[in-house]
PDB file of C-alpha atoms in Angstrom:
ATOM      1  CA  UNK U 213      12.560  21.576  35.925  1.00 42.00           C
ATOM      2  CA  UNK U 214      14.485  23.085  32.996  1.00 43.00           C
ATOM      3  CA  UNK U 215      15.413  26.753  32.816  1.00 43.00           C
ATOM      4  CA  UNK U 216      17.234  28.791  30.204  1.00 49.00           C
ATOM      5  CA  UNK U 217      21.031  29.162  30.690  1.00 48.00           C
ATOM      6  CA  UNK U 218      20.827  32.937  31.126  1.00 53.00           C
ATOM      7  CA  UNK U 219      18.212  32.474  33.873  1.00 49.00           C
ATOM      8  CA  UNK U 220      20.362  29.843  35.577  1.00 48.00           C
ATOM      9  CA  UNK U 221      23.239  32.279  35.959  1.00 50.00           C
ATOM     10  CA  UNK U 222      20.881  35.006  37.212  1.00 53.00           C
ATOM     11  CA  UNK U 223      19.825  32.596  39.949  1.00 45.00           C
ATOM     12  CA  UNK U 224      23.472  31.982  40.799  1.00 48.00           C
ATOM     13  CA  UNK U 225      24.237  35.690  41.068  1.00 47.00           C
ATOM     14  CA  UNK U 226      21.370  36.289  43.490  1.00 46.00           C
ATOM     15  CA  UNK U 227      22.090  33.198  45.619  1.00 45.00           C
ATOM     16  CA  UNK U 228      24.146  33.252  48.772  1.00 43.00           C
ATOM     17  CA  UNK U 229      27.649  31.866  48.279  1.00 42.00           C
ATOM     18  CA  UNK U 230      28.083  31.031  51.940  1.00 43.00           C
ATOM     19  CA  UNK U 231      27.307  27.904  53.853  1.00 45.00           C
ATOM     20  CA  UNK U 232      26.831  27.740  57.614  1.00 50.00           C
ATOM     21  CA  UNK U 233      28.618  24.456  58.162  1.00 55.00           C
ATOM     22  CA  UNK U 234      31.398  23.591  58.032  1.00 66.00           C
ATOM     23  CA  UNK U 235      32.810  27.106  58.545  1.00 71.00           C
ATOM     24  CA  UNK U 236      34.579  28.374  55.421  1.00 77.00           C
ATOM     25  CA  UNK U 237      37.932  28.700  57.200  1.00 80.00           C
ATOM     26  CA  UNK U 238      37.795  25.105  58.445  1.00 83.00           C
ATOM     27  CA  UNK U 239      36.789  23.696  55.058  1.00 87.00           C
ATOM     28  CA  UNK U 240      39.416  25.731  53.219  1.00 91.00           C
ATOM     29  CA  UNK U 241      42.136  24.788  55.700  1.00 92.00           C
ATOM     30  CA  UNK U 242      41.408  21.079  55.311  1.00 93.00           C
ATOM     31  CA  UNK U 243      41.436  21.430  51.517  1.00 95.00           C
ATOM     32  CA  UNK U 244      44.891  23.024  51.570  1.00 96.00           C
ATOM     33  CA  UNK U 245      46.377  20.457  53.964  1.00 96.00           C
ATOM     34  CA  UNK U 246      44.966  17.468  52.061  1.00 95.00           C
ATOM     35  CA  UNK U 247      45.934  18.888  48.655  1.00 97.00           C
ATOM     36  CA  UNK U 248      49.520  19.603  49.726  1.00 97.00           C
ATOM     37  CA  UNK U 249      49.916  16.125  51.246  1.00 96.00           C
ATOM     38  CA  UNK U 250      48.411  14.506  48.139  1.00 95.00           C
ATOM     39  CA  UNK U 251      50.675  16.473  45.805  1.00 96.00           C
ATOM     40  CA  UNK U 252      53.791  15.464  47.730  1.00 95.00           C
ATOM     41  CA  UNK U 253      52.679  11.815  47.731  1.00 95.00           C
ATOM     42  CA  UNK U 254      51.689  11.725  44.057  1.00 95.00           C
ATOM     43  CA  UNK U 255      54.476  13.931  42.669  1.00 95.00           C
ATOM     44  CA  UNK U 256      56.518  11.039  41.170  1.00 96.00           C
ATOM     45  CA  UNK U 257      53.336   9.675  39.571  1.00 96.00           C
ATOM     46  CA  UNK U 258      52.401  13.095  38.182  1.00 97.00           C
ATOM     47  CA  UNK U 259      55.811  13.358  36.527  1.00 97.00           C
ATOM     48  CA  UNK U 260      55.579   9.806  35.152  1.00 97.00           C
ATOM     49  CA  UNK U 261      52.120  10.403  33.657  1.00 97.00           C
ATOM     50  CA  UNK U 262      53.250  13.683  32.097  1.00 96.00           C
ATOM     51  CA  UNK U 263      56.229  11.960  30.477  1.00 96.00           C
ATOM     52  CA  UNK U 264      54.051   9.089  29.242  1.00 95.00           C
ATOM     53  CA  UNK U 265      51.610  11.478  27.550  1.00 95.00           C
ATOM     54  CA  UNK U 266      54.432  13.488  25.987  1.00 93.00           C
ATOM     55  CA  UNK U 267      56.113  10.361  24.630  1.00 92.00           C
ATOM     56  CA  UNK U 268      53.018   8.609  23.260  1.00 89.00           C
ATOM     57  CA  UNK U 269      50.967  11.418  21.762  1.00 84.00           C
ATOM     58  CA  UNK U 270      51.968  14.747  20.294  1.00 81.00           C
ATOM     59  CA  UNK U 271      50.283  17.716  21.898  1.00 87.00           C
ATOM     60  CA  UNK U 272      49.942  19.346  25.322  1.00 93.00           C
ATOM     61  CA  UNK U 273      50.228  17.225  28.451  1.00 95.00           C
ATOM     62  CA  UNK U 274      47.459  19.084  30.283  1.00 95.00           C
ATOM     63  CA  UNK U 275      43.924  20.013  29.288  1.00 93.00           C
ATOM     64  CA  UNK U 276      42.210  23.089  30.759  1.00 94.00           C
ATOM     65  CA  UNK U 277      38.432  23.233  30.506  1.00 92.00           C
ATOM     66  CA  UNK U 278      36.058  25.984  31.669  1.00 95.00           C
ATOM     67  CA  UNK U 279      33.807  24.856  34.516  1.00 96.00           C
ATOM     68  CA  UNK U 280      31.298  26.565  36.819  1.00 96.00           C
ATOM     69  CA  UNK U 281      32.466  27.134  40.371  1.00 96.00           C
ATOM     70  CA  UNK U 282      31.557  28.946  43.569  1.00 94.00           C
ATOM     71  CA  UNK U 283      29.024  31.722  43.034  1.00 93.00           C
ATOM     72  CA  UNK U 284      28.509  30.743  39.393  1.00 93.00           C
ATOM     73  CA  UNK U 285      31.955  32.010  38.387  1.00 94.00           C
ATOM     74  CA  UNK U 286      33.843  29.973  35.797  1.00 96.00           C
ATOM     75  CA  UNK U 287      37.398  28.713  36.178  1.00 97.00           C
ATOM     76  CA  UNK U 288      39.909  26.621  34.256  1.00 97.00           C
ATOM     77  CA  UNK U 289      39.690  23.027  35.509  1.00 97.00           C
ATOM     78  CA  UNK U 290      42.963  21.134  34.958  1.00 97.00           C
ATOM     79  CA  UNK U 291      43.270  17.515  33.849  1.00 96.00           C
ATOM     80  CA  UNK U 292      45.824  15.364  32.122  1.00 97.00           C
ATOM     81  CA  UNK U 293      44.921  15.319  28.436  1.00 95.00           C
ATOM     82  CA  UNK U 294      43.182  12.045  27.594  1.00 94.00           C
ATOM     83  CA  UNK U 295      41.871  12.845  24.112  1.00 92.00           C
ATOM     84  CA  UNK U 296      43.320  13.537  20.706  1.00 90.00           C
ATOM     85  CA  UNK U 297      44.331  17.141  20.033  1.00 87.00           C
ATOM     86  CA  UNK U 298      41.402  17.851  17.662  1.00 86.00           C
ATOM     87  CA  UNK U 299      38.808  16.371  20.030  1.00 85.00           C
ATOM     88  CA  UNK U 300      36.250  19.195  19.656  1.00 86.00           C
ATOM     89  CA  UNK U 301      36.209  18.926  15.859  1.00 88.00           C
ATOM     90  CA  UNK U 302      35.875  15.146  16.033  1.00 88.00           C
ATOM     91  CA  UNK U 303      33.008  15.427  18.518  1.00 88.00           C
ATOM     92  CA  UNK U 304      31.071  17.704  16.179  1.00 88.00           C
ATOM     93  CA  UNK U 305      31.607  15.206  13.365  1.00 89.00           C
ATOM     94  CA  UNK U 306      30.504  12.243  15.501  1.00 89.00           C
ATOM     95  CA  UNK U 307      27.332  13.962  16.729  1.00 89.00           C
ATOM     96  CA  UNK U 308      26.431  15.048  13.184  1.00 90.00           C
ATOM     97  CA  UNK U 309      26.597  11.544  11.706  1.00 90.00           C
ATOM     98  CA  UNK U 310      25.568   9.350  14.661  1.00 87.00           C
ATOM     99  CA  UNK U 311      22.062  10.021  16.101  1.00 88.00           C
ATOM    100  CA  UNK U 312      22.591   7.542  18.945  1.00 88.00           C
ATOM    101  CA  UNK U 313      25.817   9.257  19.993  1.00 87.00           C
ATOM    102  CA  UNK U 314      24.054  12.627  19.778  1.00 86.00           C
ATOM    103  CA  UNK U 315      21.273  11.347  22.043  1.00 88.00           C
ATOM    104  CA  UNK U 316      23.739   9.969  24.579  1.00 85.00           C
ATOM    105  CA  UNK U 317      25.760  13.193  24.569  1.00 83.00           C
ATOM    106  CA  UNK U 318      22.637  15.323  25.072  1.00 81.00           C
ATOM    107  CA  UNK U 319      21.595  13.137  27.991  1.00 79.00           C
ATOM    108  CA  UNK U 320      24.881  12.748  29.882  1.00 75.00           C
ATOM    109  CA  UNK U 321      27.541  14.910  28.186  1.00 76.00           C
ATOM    110  CA  UNK U 322      29.531  11.675  27.751  1.00 80.00           C
ATOM    111  CA  UNK U 323      29.976   8.906  25.186  1.00 83.00           C
ATOM    112  CA  UNK U 324      30.246   5.284  26.307  1.00 81.00           C
ATOM    113  CA  UNK U 325      32.594   4.438  23.450  1.00 82.00           C
ATOM    114  CA  UNK U 326      34.381   7.687  22.737  1.00 86.00           C
ATOM    115  CA  UNK U 327      36.776   7.355  19.769  1.00 86.00           C
ATOM    116  CA  UNK U 328      38.474  10.615  20.751  1.00 90.00           C
ATOM    117  CA  UNK U 329      40.049   9.050  23.847  1.00 90.00           C
ATOM    118  CA  UNK U 330      43.611   7.777  23.409  1.00 92.00           C
ATOM    119  CA  UNK U 331      44.650   4.343  24.694  1.00 92.00           C
ATOM    120  CA  UNK U 332      46.640   5.954  27.506  1.00 94.00           C
ATOM    121  CA  UNK U 333      43.799   8.388  28.142  1.00 93.00           C
ATOM    122  CA  UNK U 334      41.402   5.464  28.545  1.00 91.00           C
ATOM    123  CA  UNK U 335      43.593   4.041  31.315  1.00 93.00           C
ATOM    124  CA  UNK U 336      43.915   7.429  33.005  1.00 94.00           C
ATOM    125  CA  UNK U 337      40.159   7.935  32.948  1.00 90.00           C
ATOM    126  CA  UNK U 338      39.301   4.506  34.296  1.00 88.00           C
ATOM    127  CA  UNK U 339      41.809   4.932  37.108  1.00 89.00           C
ATOM    128  CA  UNK U 340      40.790   8.589  37.668  1.00 90.00           C
ATOM    129  CA  UNK U 341      44.464   9.560  37.445  1.00 94.00           C
ATOM    130  CA  UNK U 342      43.585  12.171  34.824  1.00 95.00           C
ATOM    131  CA  UNK U 343      42.042  14.284  37.608  1.00 95.00           C
ATOM    132  CA  UNK U 344      45.165  14.551  39.776  1.00 96.00           C
ATOM    133  CA  UNK U 345      46.077  18.021  38.365  1.00 97.00           C
ATOM    134  CA  UNK U 346      42.877  19.321  39.961  1.00 97.00           C
ATOM    135  CA  UNK U 347      44.818  19.368  43.223  1.00 97.00           C
ATOM    136  CA  UNK U 348      46.295  22.622  41.888  1.00 97.00           C
ATOM    137  CA  UNK U 349      42.754  23.952  41.425  1.00 98.00           C
ATOM    138  CA  UNK U 350      42.166  23.158  45.098  1.00 97.00           C
ATOM    139  CA  UNK U 351      45.265  25.095  46.165  1.00 97.00           C
ATOM    140  CA  UNK U 352      44.136  28.062  44.058  1.00 96.00           C
ATOM    141  CA  UNK U 353      40.775  28.058  45.843  1.00 95.00           C
ATOM    142  CA  UNK U 354      38.773  27.144  42.742  1.00 97.00           C
ATOM    143  CA  UNK U 355      37.833  23.633  43.886  1.00 97.00           C
ATOM    144  CA  UNK U 356      37.541  21.584  47.060  1.00 96.00           C
ATOM    145  CA  UNK U 357      38.620  18.029  47.741  1.00 96.00           C
ATOM    146  CA  UNK U 358      34.940  17.102  48.226  1.00 96.00           C
ATOM    147  CA  UNK U 359      32.000  18.760  46.500  1.00 95.00           C
ATOM    148  CA  UNK U 360      29.639  18.553  43.527  1.00 94.00           C
ATOM    149  CA  UNK U 361      31.190  17.447  40.244  1.00 91.00           C
ATOM    150  CA  UNK U 362      32.270  20.576  38.313  1.00 94.00           C
ATOM    151  CA  UNK U 363      29.876  21.272  35.445  1.00 94.00           C
ATOM    152  CA  UNK U 364      30.220  23.216  32.205  1.00 92.00           C
ATOM    153  CA  UNK U 365      28.085  26.312  31.567  1.00 92.00           C
ATOM    154  CA  UNK U 366      25.674  24.503  29.253  1.00 88.00           C
ATOM    155  CA  UNK U 367      24.783  22.076  32.060  1.00 90.00           C
ATOM    156  CA  UNK U 368      23.687  24.839  34.443  1.00 90.00           C
ATOM    157  CA  UNK U 369      20.174  24.976  32.992  1.00 88.00           C
ATOM    158  CA  UNK U 370      19.709  21.258  33.674  1.00 88.00           C
ATOM    159  CA  UNK U 371      19.979  21.941  37.396  1.00 91.00           C
ATOM    160  CA  UNK U 372      16.883  24.153  37.256  1.00 89.00           C
ATOM    161  CA  UNK U 373      16.067  25.714  40.614  1.00 88.00           C
ATOM    162  CA  UNK U 374      18.874  23.661  42.202  1.00 92.00           C
ATOM    163  CA  UNK U 375      21.609  25.555  40.355  1.00 93.00           C
ATOM    164  CA  UNK U 376      21.740  28.171  43.123  1.00 92.00           C
ATOM    165  CA  UNK U 377      22.442  25.401  45.625  1.00 91.00           C
ATOM    166  CA  UNK U 378      25.235  24.031  43.430  1.00 94.00           C
ATOM    167  CA  UNK U 379      26.831  27.489  43.390  1.00 93.00           C
ATOM    168  CA  UNK U 380      26.937  27.748  47.194  1.00 93.00           C
ATOM    169  CA  UNK U 381      30.040  25.551  47.432  1.00 93.00           C
ATOM    170  CA  UNK U 382      33.192  24.862  45.443  1.00 95.00           C
ATOM    171  CA  UNK U 383      33.017  21.846  43.120  1.00 96.00           C
ATOM    172  CA  UNK U 384      35.070  18.876  44.279  1.00 96.00           C
ATOM    173  CA  UNK U 385      37.605  16.392  42.971  1.00 95.00           C
ATOM    174  CA  UNK U 386      35.455  13.727  44.579  1.00 94.00           C
ATOM    175  CA  UNK U 387      31.932  13.661  45.956  1.00 92.00           C
ATOM    176  CA  UNK U 388      28.733  11.661  46.238  1.00 91.00           C
ATOM    177  CA  UNK U 389      28.574  11.262  42.443  1.00 88.00           C
ATOM    178  CA  UNK U 390      32.008   9.641  42.333  1.00 85.00           C
ATOM    179  CA  UNK U 391      31.186   7.083  45.040  1.00 87.00           C
ATOM    180  CA  UNK U 392      27.647   6.356  43.812  1.00 85.00           C
ATOM    181  CA  UNK U 393      28.306   4.946  40.358  1.00 77.00           C
ATOM    182  CA  UNK U 394      29.580   7.947  38.375  1.00 74.00           C
ATOM    183  CA  UNK U 395      28.533   7.613  34.728  1.00 70.00           C
ATOM    184  CA  UNK U 396      26.245   4.671  35.545  1.00 75.00           C
ATOM    185  CA  UNK U 397      23.722   6.987  37.195  1.00 82.00           C
ATOM    186  CA  UNK U 398      21.309   9.228  35.317  1.00 84.00           C
ATOM    187  CA  UNK U 399      21.780  12.976  35.152  1.00 85.00           C
ATOM    188  CA  UNK U 400      18.803  13.911  37.312  1.00 87.00           C
ATOM    189  CA  UNK U 401      20.119  11.522  39.988  1.00 88.00           C
ATOM    190  CA  UNK U 402      23.451  13.313  39.853  1.00 89.00           C
ATOM    191  CA  UNK U 403      21.649  16.619  40.471  1.00 91.00           C
ATOM    192  CA  UNK U 404      19.839  15.118  43.456  1.00 91.00           C
ATOM    193  CA  UNK U 405      23.150  13.869  44.866  1.00 91.00           C
ATOM    194  CA  UNK U 406      24.561  17.392  44.631  1.00 93.00           C
ATOM    195  CA  UNK U 407      21.477  18.786  46.383  1.00 92.00           C
ATOM    196  CA  UNK U 408      21.802  16.175  49.114  1.00 92.00           C
ATOM    197  CA  UNK U 409      25.494  16.930  49.595  1.00 93.00           C
ATOM    198  CA  UNK U 410      25.204  20.725  49.793  1.00 92.00           C
ATOM    199  CA  UNK U 411      22.184  20.516  52.084  1.00 89.00           C
ATOM    200  CA  UNK U 412      23.819  18.222  54.623  1.00 88.00           C
ATOM    201  CA  UNK U 413      27.600  18.646  54.337  1.00 88.00           C
ATOM    202  CA  UNK U 414      29.777  18.253  57.394  1.00 89.00           C
ATOM    203  CA  UNK U 415      33.479  17.602  57.937  1.00 89.00           C
ATOM    204  CA  UNK U 416      32.749  14.013  58.981  1.00 90.00           C
ATOM    205  CA  UNK U 417      30.691  13.365  55.834  1.00 91.00           C
ATOM    206  CA  UNK U 418      33.484  14.819  53.720  1.00 93.00           C
ATOM    207  CA  UNK U 419      36.016  12.512  55.369  1.00 92.00           C
ATOM    208  CA  UNK U 420      33.712   9.545  54.781  1.00 93.00           C
ATOM    209  CA  UNK U 421      33.400  10.438  51.082  1.00 94.00           C
ATOM    210  CA  UNK U 422      37.197  10.693  50.800  1.00 93.00           C
ATOM    211  CA  UNK U 423      37.616   7.240  52.352  1.00 92.00           C
ATOM    212  CA  UNK U 424      34.937   5.704  50.115  1.00 92.00           C
ATOM    213  CA  UNK U 425      36.549   7.241  47.036  1.00 90.00           C
ATOM    214  CA  UNK U 426      39.502   4.853  47.283  1.00 87.00           C
ATOM    215  CA  UNK U 427      37.538   1.588  46.767  1.00 86.00           C
ATOM    216  CA  UNK U 428      35.331   3.293  44.160  1.00 82.00           C
ATOM    217  CA  UNK U 429      38.378   4.322  42.123  1.00 80.00           C
ATOM    218  CA  UNK U 430      40.004   0.900  42.470  1.00 75.00           C
ATOM    219  CA  UNK U 431      36.798  -0.802  41.323  1.00 72.00           C
ATOM    220  CA  UNK U 432      36.463   1.715  38.444  1.00 66.00           C
ATOM    221  CA  UNK U 433      32.692   1.770  38.893  1.00 63.00           C
ATOM    222  CA  UNK U 434      31.030   3.897  36.216  1.00 55.00           C
ATOM    223  CA  UNK U 435      34.326   5.323  34.962  1.00 61.00           C
ATOM    224  CA  UNK U 436      34.632   6.286  31.293  1.00 58.00           C
TER     225      UNK U 436
END
């Protein structure tokens, strides 16, 4: 079911932003504890990656992109920059001259062979290290450790009637999408995974997803 973007956000505004289980305080407390522990553990790596980006490619170290969060509100999602500085202009050029790339982008919002990605950015993406700065989004209450993958505003309409369900929880650094094949699965399957997660989330399921994220990242399944 496809709906217009303006209708998708009307659905989000009228939907409940609460979830009965796990209780919000419990979920938020676990997010803070895990994020703080992860930041302390990965701090040397964060510094090393930042220095590597600064030394190999001119431009900002971090990239901040608007995503849809809890209650349909947008926020700035942080990542290490993995693309060239003029990535948006290059994307427009690629989509204008390459019909196959335009089709793939319309279907998945990704390109299998994306010429905008730097050589270091390619490594960071395949290892998922580019997403480590999202731990700061978790501390700020904009994201959770586990949840649906954060989407951009233009993707909201593709969720149809399920967009309201997406907006009931904070998007996550990891989730069912990340452990189920990532970019190898089709978009409508990704939506169904989000519906399944929000409809049946528990603390134990979240912990299981976190544990399964490790082998998924190491295997780099569906990462690009």
